[in-house]
XYZ file of C-alpha atoms in Angstrom:
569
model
C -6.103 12.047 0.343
C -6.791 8.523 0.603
C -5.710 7.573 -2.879
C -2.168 8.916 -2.266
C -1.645 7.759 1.780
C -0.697 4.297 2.986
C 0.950 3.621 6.395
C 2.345 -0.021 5.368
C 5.599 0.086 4.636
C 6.512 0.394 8.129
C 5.204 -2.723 8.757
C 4.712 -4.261 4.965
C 2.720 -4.472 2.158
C -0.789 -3.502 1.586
C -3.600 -4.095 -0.815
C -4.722 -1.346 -2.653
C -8.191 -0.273 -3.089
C -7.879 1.908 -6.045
C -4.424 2.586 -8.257
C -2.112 5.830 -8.228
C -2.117 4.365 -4.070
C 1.386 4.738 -2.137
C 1.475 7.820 -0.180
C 1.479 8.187 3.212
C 0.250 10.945 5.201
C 3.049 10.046 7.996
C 4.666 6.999 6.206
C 5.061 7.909 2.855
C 5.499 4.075 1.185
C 7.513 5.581 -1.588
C 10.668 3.764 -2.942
C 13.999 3.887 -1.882
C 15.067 7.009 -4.623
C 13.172 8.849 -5.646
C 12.693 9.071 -9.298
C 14.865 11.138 -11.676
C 13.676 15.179 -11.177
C 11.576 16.151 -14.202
C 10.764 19.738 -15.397
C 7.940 21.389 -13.068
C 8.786 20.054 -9.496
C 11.352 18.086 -7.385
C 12.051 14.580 -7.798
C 9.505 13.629 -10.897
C 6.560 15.607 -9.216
C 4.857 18.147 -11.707
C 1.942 20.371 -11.168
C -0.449 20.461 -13.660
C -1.184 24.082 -12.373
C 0.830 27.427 -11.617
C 1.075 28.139 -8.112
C 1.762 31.584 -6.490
C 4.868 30.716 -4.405
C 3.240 33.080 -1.793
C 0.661 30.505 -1.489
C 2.905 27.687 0.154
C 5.758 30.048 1.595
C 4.942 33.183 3.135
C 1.046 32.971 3.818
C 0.222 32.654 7.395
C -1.146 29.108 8.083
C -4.918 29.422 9.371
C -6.469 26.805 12.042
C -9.565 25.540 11.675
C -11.749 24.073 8.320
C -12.849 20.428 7.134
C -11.059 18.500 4.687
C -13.356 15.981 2.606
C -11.807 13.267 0.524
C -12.958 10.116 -0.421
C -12.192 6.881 -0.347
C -13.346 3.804 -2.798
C -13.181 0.942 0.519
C -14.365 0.554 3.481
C -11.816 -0.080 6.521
C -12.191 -2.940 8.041
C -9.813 -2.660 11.351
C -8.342 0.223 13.078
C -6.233 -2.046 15.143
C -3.022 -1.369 12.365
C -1.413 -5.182 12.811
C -5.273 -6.652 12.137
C -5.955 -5.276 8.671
C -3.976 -5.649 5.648
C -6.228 -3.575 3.721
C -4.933 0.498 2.663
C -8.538 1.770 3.556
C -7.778 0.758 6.831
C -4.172 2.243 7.522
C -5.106 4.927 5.722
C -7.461 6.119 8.851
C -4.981 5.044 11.489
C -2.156 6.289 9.900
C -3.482 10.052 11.366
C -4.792 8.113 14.565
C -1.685 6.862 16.034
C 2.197 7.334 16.011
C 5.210 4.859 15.921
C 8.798 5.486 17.331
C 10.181 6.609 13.961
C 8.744 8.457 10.628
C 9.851 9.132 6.773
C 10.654 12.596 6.266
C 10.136 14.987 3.161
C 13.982 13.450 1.680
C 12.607 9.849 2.599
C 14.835 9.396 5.576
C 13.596 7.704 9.005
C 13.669 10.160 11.674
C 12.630 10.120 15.087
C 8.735 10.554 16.233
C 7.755 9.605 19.180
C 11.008 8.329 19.935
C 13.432 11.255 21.321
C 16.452 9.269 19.883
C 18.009 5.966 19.143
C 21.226 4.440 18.149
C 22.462 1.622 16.130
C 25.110 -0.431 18.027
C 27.499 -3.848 17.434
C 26.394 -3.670 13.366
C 22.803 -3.217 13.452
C 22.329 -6.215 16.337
C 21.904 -3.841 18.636
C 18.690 -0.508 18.751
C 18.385 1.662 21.930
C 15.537 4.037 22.100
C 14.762 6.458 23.976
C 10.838 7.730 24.101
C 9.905 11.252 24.496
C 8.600 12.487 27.354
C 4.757 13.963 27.448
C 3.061 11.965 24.710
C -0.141 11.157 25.934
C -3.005 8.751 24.503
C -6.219 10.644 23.797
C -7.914 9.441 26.785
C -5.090 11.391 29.003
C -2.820 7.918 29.279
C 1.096 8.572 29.053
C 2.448 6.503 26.353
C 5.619 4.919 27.749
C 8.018 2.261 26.736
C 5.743 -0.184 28.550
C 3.356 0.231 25.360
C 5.911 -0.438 23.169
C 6.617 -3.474 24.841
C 3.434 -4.862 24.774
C 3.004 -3.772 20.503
C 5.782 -6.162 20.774
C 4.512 -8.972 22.221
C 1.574 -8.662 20.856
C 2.780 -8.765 17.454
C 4.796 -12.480 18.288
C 1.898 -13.975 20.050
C 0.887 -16.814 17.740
C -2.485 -16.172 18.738
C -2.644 -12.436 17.335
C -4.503 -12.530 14.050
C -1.633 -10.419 11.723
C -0.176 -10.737 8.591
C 3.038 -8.594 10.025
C 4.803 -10.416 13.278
C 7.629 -11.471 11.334
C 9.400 -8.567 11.620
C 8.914 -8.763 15.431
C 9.828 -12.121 15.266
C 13.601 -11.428 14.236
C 14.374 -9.702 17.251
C 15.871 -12.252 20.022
C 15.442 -9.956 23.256
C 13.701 -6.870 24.094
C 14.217 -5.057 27.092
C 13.003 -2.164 28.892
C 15.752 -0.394 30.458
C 13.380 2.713 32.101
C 9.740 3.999 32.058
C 10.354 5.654 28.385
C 13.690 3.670 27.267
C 14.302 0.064 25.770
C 16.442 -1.884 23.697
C 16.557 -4.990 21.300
C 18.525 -6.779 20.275
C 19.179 -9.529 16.779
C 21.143 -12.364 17.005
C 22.483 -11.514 12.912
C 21.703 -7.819 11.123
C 18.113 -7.323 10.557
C 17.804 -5.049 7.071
C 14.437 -4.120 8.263
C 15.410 -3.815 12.079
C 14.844 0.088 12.282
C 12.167 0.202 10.148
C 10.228 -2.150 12.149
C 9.803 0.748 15.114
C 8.237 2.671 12.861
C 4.901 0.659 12.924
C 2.051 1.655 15.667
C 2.481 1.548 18.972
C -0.488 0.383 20.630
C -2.276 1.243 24.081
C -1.252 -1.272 26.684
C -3.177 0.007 29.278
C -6.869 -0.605 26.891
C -5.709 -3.563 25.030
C -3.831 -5.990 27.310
C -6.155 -9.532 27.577
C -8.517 -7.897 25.007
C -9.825 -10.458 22.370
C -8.647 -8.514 19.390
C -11.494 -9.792 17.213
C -14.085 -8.469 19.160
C -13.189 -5.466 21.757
C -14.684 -2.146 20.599
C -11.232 -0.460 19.934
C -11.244 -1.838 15.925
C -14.265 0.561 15.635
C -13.347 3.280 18.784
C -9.666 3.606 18.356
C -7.174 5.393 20.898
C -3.958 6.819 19.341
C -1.835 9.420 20.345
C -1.259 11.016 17.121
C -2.580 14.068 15.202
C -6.416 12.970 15.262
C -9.207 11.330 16.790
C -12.169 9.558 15.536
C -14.989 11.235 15.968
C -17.143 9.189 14.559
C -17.957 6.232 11.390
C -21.130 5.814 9.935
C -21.040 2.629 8.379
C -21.019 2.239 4.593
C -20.582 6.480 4.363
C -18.294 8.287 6.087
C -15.547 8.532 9.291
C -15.068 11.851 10.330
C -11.634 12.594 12.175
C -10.862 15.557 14.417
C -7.336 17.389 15.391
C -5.890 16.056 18.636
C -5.385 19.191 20.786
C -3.231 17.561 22.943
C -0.574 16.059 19.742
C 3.049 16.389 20.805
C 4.439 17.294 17.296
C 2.078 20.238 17.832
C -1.794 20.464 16.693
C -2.644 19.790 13.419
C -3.883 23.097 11.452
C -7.186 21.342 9.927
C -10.012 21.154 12.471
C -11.640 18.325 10.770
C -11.177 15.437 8.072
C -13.852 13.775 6.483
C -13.596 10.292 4.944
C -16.217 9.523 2.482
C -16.871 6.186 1.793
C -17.495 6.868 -2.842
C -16.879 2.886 -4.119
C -16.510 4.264 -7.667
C -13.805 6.592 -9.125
C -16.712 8.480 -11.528
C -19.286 9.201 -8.926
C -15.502 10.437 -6.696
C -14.948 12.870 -9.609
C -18.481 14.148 -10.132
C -18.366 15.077 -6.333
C -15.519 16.762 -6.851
C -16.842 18.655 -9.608
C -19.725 19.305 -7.916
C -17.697 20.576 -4.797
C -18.583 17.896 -2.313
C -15.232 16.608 -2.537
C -11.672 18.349 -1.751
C -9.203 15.907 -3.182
C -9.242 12.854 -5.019
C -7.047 10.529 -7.547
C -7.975 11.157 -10.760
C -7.896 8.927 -13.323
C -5.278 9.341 -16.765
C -8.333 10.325 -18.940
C -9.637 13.111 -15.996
C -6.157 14.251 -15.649
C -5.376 14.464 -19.321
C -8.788 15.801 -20.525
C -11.388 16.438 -18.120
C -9.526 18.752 -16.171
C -7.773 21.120 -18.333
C -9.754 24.044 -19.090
C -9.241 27.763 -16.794
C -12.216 26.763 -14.214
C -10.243 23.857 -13.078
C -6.768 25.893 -13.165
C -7.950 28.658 -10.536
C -9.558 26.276 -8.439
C -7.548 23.239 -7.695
C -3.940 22.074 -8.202
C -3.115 18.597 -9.510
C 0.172 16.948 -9.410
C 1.829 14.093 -11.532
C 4.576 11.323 -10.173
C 5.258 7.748 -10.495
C 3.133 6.190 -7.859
C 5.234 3.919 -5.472
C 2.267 1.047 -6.074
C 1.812 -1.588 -9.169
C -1.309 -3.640 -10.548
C -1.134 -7.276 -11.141
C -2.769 -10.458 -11.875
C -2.303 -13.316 -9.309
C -2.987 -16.777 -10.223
C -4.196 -19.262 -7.586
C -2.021 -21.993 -8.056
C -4.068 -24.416 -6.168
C -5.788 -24.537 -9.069
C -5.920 -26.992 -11.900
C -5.948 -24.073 -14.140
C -2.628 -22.470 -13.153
C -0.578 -25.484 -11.352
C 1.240 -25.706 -14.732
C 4.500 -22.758 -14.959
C 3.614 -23.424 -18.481
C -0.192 -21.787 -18.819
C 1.274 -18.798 -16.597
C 4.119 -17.699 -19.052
C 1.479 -18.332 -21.823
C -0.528 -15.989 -19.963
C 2.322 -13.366 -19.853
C 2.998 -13.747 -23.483
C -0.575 -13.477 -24.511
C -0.912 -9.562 -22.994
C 0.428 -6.671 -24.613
C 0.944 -4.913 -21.362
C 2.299 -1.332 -23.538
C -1.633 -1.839 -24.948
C -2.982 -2.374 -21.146
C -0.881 0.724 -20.356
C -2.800 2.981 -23.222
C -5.869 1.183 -22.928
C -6.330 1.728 -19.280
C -3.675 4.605 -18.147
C -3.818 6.793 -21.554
C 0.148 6.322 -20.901
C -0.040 7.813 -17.578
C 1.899 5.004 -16.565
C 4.566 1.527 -17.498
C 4.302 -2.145 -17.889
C 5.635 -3.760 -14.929
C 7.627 -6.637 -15.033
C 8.275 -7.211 -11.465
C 7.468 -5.953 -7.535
C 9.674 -3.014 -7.968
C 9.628 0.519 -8.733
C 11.966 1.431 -12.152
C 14.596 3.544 -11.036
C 15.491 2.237 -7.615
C 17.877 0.644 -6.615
C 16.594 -3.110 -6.151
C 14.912 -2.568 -9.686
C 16.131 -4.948 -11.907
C 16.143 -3.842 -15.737
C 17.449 -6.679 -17.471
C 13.989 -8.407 -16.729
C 11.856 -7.779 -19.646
C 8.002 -5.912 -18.305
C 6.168 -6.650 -21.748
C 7.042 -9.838 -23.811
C 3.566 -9.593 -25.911
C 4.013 -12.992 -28.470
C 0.286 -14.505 -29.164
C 2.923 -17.390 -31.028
C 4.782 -18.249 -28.239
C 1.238 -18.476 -26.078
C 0.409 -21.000 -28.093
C 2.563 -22.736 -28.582
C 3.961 -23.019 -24.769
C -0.406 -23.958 -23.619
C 0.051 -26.801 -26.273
C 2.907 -27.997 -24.119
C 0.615 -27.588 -21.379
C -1.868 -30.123 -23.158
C -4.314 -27.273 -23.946
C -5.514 -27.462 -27.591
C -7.928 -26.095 -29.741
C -10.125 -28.330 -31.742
C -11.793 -26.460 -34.099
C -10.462 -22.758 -35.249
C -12.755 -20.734 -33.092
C -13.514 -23.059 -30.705
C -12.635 -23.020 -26.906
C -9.425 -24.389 -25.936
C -9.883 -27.433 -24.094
C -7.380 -30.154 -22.079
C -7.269 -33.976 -22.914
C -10.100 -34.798 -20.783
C -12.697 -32.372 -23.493
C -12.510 -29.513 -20.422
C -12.405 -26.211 -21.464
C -10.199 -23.501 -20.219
C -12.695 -20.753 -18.332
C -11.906 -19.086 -15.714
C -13.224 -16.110 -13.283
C -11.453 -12.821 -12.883
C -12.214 -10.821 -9.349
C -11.538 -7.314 -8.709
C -12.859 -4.798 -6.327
C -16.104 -3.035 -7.448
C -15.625 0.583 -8.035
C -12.403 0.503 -9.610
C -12.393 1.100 -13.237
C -8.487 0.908 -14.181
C -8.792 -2.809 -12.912
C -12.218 -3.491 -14.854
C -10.650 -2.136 -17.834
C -7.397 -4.249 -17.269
C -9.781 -7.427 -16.949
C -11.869 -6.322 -20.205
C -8.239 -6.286 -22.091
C -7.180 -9.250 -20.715
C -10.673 -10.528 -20.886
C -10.037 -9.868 -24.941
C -6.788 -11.046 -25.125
C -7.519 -14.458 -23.844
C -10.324 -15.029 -25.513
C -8.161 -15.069 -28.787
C -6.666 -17.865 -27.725
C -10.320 -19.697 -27.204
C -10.019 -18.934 -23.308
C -13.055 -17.764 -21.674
C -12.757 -15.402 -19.090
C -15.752 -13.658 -17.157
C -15.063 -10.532 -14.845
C -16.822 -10.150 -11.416
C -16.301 -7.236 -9.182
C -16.943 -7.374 -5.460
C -17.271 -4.431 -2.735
C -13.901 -3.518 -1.432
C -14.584 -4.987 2.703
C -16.074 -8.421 1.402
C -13.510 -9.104 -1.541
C -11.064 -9.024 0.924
C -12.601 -10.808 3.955
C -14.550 -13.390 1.838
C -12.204 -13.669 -1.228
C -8.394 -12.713 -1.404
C -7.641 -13.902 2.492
C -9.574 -17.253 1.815
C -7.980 -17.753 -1.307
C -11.736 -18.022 -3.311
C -10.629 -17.359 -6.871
C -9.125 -18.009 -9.854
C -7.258 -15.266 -10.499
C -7.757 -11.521 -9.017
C -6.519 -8.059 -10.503
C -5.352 -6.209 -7.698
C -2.287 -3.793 -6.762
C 0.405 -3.791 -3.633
C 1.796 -0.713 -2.951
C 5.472 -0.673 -3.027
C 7.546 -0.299 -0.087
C 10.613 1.232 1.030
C 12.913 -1.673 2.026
C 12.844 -4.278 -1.008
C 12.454 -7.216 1.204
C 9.028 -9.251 0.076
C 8.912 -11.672 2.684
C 5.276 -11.643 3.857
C 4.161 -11.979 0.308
C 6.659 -14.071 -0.970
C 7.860 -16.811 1.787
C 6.432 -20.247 1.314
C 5.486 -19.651 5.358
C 2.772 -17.103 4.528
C 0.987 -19.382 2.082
C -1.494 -19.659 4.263
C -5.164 -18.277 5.133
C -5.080 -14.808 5.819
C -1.398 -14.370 5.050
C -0.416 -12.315 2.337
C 1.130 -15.324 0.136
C -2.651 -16.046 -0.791
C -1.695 -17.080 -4.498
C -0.483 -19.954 -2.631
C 3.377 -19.894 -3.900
C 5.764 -21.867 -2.686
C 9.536 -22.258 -4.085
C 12.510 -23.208 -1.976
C 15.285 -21.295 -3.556
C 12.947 -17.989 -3.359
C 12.585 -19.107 0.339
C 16.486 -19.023 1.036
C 17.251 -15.930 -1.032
C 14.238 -14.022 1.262
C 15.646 -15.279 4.658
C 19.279 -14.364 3.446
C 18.300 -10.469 1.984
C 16.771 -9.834 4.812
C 19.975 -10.485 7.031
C 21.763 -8.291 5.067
C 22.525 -4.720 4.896
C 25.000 -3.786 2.513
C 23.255 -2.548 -0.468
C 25.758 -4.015 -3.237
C 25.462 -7.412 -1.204
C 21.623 -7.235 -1.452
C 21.227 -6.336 -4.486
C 22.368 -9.897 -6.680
C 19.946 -11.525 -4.030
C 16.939 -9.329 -5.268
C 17.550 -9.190 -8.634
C 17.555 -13.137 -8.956
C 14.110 -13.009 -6.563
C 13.045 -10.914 -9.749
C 14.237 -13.094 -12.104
C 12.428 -16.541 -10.578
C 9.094 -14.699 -9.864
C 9.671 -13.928 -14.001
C 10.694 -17.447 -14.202
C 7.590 -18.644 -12.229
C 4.868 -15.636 -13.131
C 3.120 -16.421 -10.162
C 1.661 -12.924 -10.485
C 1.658 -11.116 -14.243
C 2.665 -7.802 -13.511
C 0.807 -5.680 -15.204
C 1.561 -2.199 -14.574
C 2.879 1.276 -12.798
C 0.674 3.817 -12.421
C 0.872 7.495 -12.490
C -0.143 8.988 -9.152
C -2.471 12.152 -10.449
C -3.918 13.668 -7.175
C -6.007 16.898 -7.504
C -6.698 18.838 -4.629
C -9.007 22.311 -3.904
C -6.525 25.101 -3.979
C -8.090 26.813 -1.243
C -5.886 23.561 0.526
C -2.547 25.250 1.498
C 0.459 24.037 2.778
C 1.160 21.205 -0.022
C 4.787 21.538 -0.475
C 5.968 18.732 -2.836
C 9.489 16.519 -2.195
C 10.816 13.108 -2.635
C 8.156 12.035 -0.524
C 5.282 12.933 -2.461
C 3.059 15.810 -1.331
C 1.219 14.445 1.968
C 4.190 13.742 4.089
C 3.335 16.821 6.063
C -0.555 16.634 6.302
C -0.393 17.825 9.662
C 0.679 21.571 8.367
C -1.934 21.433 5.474
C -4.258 24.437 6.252
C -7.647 25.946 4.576
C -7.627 29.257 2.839
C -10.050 31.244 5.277
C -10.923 28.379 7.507
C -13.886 27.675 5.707
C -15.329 24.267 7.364
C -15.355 22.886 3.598
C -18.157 21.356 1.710
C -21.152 20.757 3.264
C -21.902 17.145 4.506
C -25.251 15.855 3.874
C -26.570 12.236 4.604
């Protein structure tokens, strides 16, 4: 489903639409362990409903059907390196293939490539490409279209939040019609992770304006589907590729609904329009519990590889001060945002990563709720109250108000805002909330840098490496820095992590980049989320691991090969 897929952490980190996000259908963007295995399934993922094991093991898988899911934004590009968006990857990630995948144990193994190997350290890849993959207009994909993704991705000129990945290697070289190799002048952490992003079709793209040729709306992948078509503001329909090397996908159809609010998603559901959503804590925990629900769907529960924030732009007079950010922090009771908004379904967060991995750092405290200390540290700040109950104004009489934006449709976010919202005003700052459609808030809003400060969520990748959000290089418009952060020691511990590749080396690096975004609060993490998907049971196939339950969306099949619910304009 479209809450639970996201392609980016092949190629980095991607704004979330709607929370419980970080699952991809090919790319699962799920963190480096999994977490600790809980009663009920493998690796922390519980079903909320029995399953006959017949069901996923010995049943013979049926061809043909329509899945319909939904999804709360728009895309905006299905070129993959133009769009930093999830509602976006989440449509190519099914259209086209890169050179490597996650598997069901979270381990990259070969896709399109036949094989590789890692030579001199990690300075040196060699792939080899497999023979017979074809783009769906009949085009072989070769190492030629490799080489161009590559080029493409360094050209100064190519509009993408992602090149500098590309940008570490020093040469690339085709050695044969479907074989190459690169090459790093120092180790590259994120070297093989980097062929894992799209490959891209030479032979339709090369001295296309990327803005403006018809393949952001008409894609041409080689991988498991095809779009069909995408009626704007309503729905992208996808079809099976006959011709996919990995083999045909068993659904004949997707459906991609464009539903920009999580109630009107569930009513669908509940009306059968829908097969799978996200639910929210209180639909998981009460909506969804009595025997009519049981026989007819399955829903799952896991710690969703994705957190929510609040990001402060610090071009503004409001936030330039470190002083009114840690205020901020200490004025939120993030274990009350966590109730208020997840019904517990979830954690504070007190940093980028995901508790339990590896690169998590647990020394750094995720809720340090003191209204006192607020107080006290925006008096430092020259931020004073002059009455009781009045509004709490700077030296100049100004008062403290400020606008929160978040995407429209999302009601874990508006809730967060209304807490925070409260919270604030406590301390006689006024906040107002304003919600904007999914396409626009990104376009007109986060890449411009036109707000105060924005609730969002990133999901959280593989790799910890935060370069593109964190280097003082991507502060700029349309990068992924758009709080507009800049610190030079943060700077020189990003260029060195990434260099690295010995765990136990990396790992002091990334806990002190934890420890001066705490320092800094830049962001105020708010939370983890729960991911709670819920999908129709006559939806075989879902066979839950490390990677979540979509990793292998291509051997999903309908019960029957019933085309699904019935699509109506």
């Amino acid at each position: 489903m479209l809450q639970m897929r996201t392609l980016a952490l092949v190629a980095g980190l991607l704004l979330l639409a709607a929370c419980g996000q970080g699952e991809g259908k090919t790319a699962p963007a799920v963190s480096a362990r999994p977490a600790p295995a809980q009663p009920g399934g493998p690796s922390g993922i519980t079903s909320g409903v029995q399953t006959p094991a017949k069901s996923a093991s010995t049943a013979k898988p049926q061809i043909g059907g329509r899945l319909v899911e939904a999804t709360i934004g728009e895309p905006s590009n299905l070129i993959p390196p133009l769009a930093s968006d999830s509602a976006s990857h989440e449509v190519a990630d099914l259209i086209y293939v890169g050179l490597l995948k996650y598997d069901k144990n979270i381990n990259l193994v070969p896709l399109a490539a036949e094989s590789y190997e890692i030579l001199e350290d990690g300075r040196l890849l060699k792939f080899t490409l497999k023979k017979g993959i074809r783009w769906t207009d009949g085009q072989p994909l070769t190492a030629r279209d490799v080489e161009f993704t590559y080029r493409l991705m360094i050209d100064p000129k190519t509009p993408t939040a992602y090149a500098e990945d590309f940008l570490a290697v020093k040469e690339f070289k085709l050695t044969g019609e479907y074989s190459f190799e690169v090459r790093y002048d120092k180790p590259f952490a994120r070297a093989l992770v980097t062929w894992a992003s799209s490959i891209l079709p030479r032979h339709l793209l090369e001295g296309q304006d990327l803005l403006k040729t018809p393949l952001t709306r008409q894609p041409v992948g080689a991988g498991p589907y095809m779009l069909k078509s995408w009626t704007a503001g309503d729905r992208l329909v996808l079809v099976a590729n006959p011709d996919y090397f990995e083999g045909r996908a068993f659904i004949d159809e997707v459906v991609m609904r464009v539903v920009p609010d999580q109630s009107t998603q569930f009513m669908e559901l509940k009306s059968g329009n829908l097969d799978q959503i996200n639910l929210s804590p209180q639909q998981y925990l009460y909506q969804t519990k009595d025997q009519g629900w049981a026989a007819n769907y399955r829903k799952f529960q896991y710690v969703a590889s994705a957190y929510t924030y609040m990001g402060f732009n610090l071009k503004s007079r409001l936030f330039s001060d470190v002083r009114v950010r840690r205020a901020i922090n200490h004025a939120l009771n993030k274990d009350e945002i966590v109730r208020g908004v997840l019904s517990g379904l979830g954690q504070a967060a007190g940093g980028p990563y995901k508790p339990g991995t590896w690169a998590y750092d647990a020394k750094i405290p995720a809720n340090e709720y003191d209204p006192a200390l607020a107080k006290k540290l925006l008096a430092e700040a020259g931020w004073t109250r002059r009455a009781p109950d009045g509004p709490l104004m700077d030296k100049d009489g100004r008062p403290f108000a400020f606008t929160i934006l978040t995407n429209q449709g999302n009601s874990q976010r508006i809730k967060a805002a209304i807490i925070v919202q409260s919270r604030l005003a406590a301390l006689g700052i006024k906040v107002e909330i304003r919600t904007v459609e999914w396409a626009a808030f990104v376009k007109e809003f986060v890449d411009k840098g036109r707000f105060d400060a924005i609730i969002l969520g990133w999901n959280i990748v593989q790799d910890p490496d935060l370069y593109d959000v964190w280097h003082s290089s991507k502060a700029v418009p349309g990068g992924l820095n758009f709080v507009g952060y800049k610190n030079p020691e943060l700077d020189e511990l990003l260029e060195r992590g990434r260099r690295l590749l010995d765990q136990k080396k990396r790992k002091p690096i990334y806990d002190r980049v934890q420890e001066i975004l705490h320092e800094d609060q830049p962001y105020c993490f708010l939370y983890v989320p729960m991911a709670l998907p819920m999908v129709n049971a006559r939806v075989q196939g879902i066979e839950p691991a490390p990677a979540g339950i979509s990793y292998n969306f291509i051997r999903w099949w309908i019960k029957g090969a019933e085309k699904g619910p019935e699509l109506t304009q």
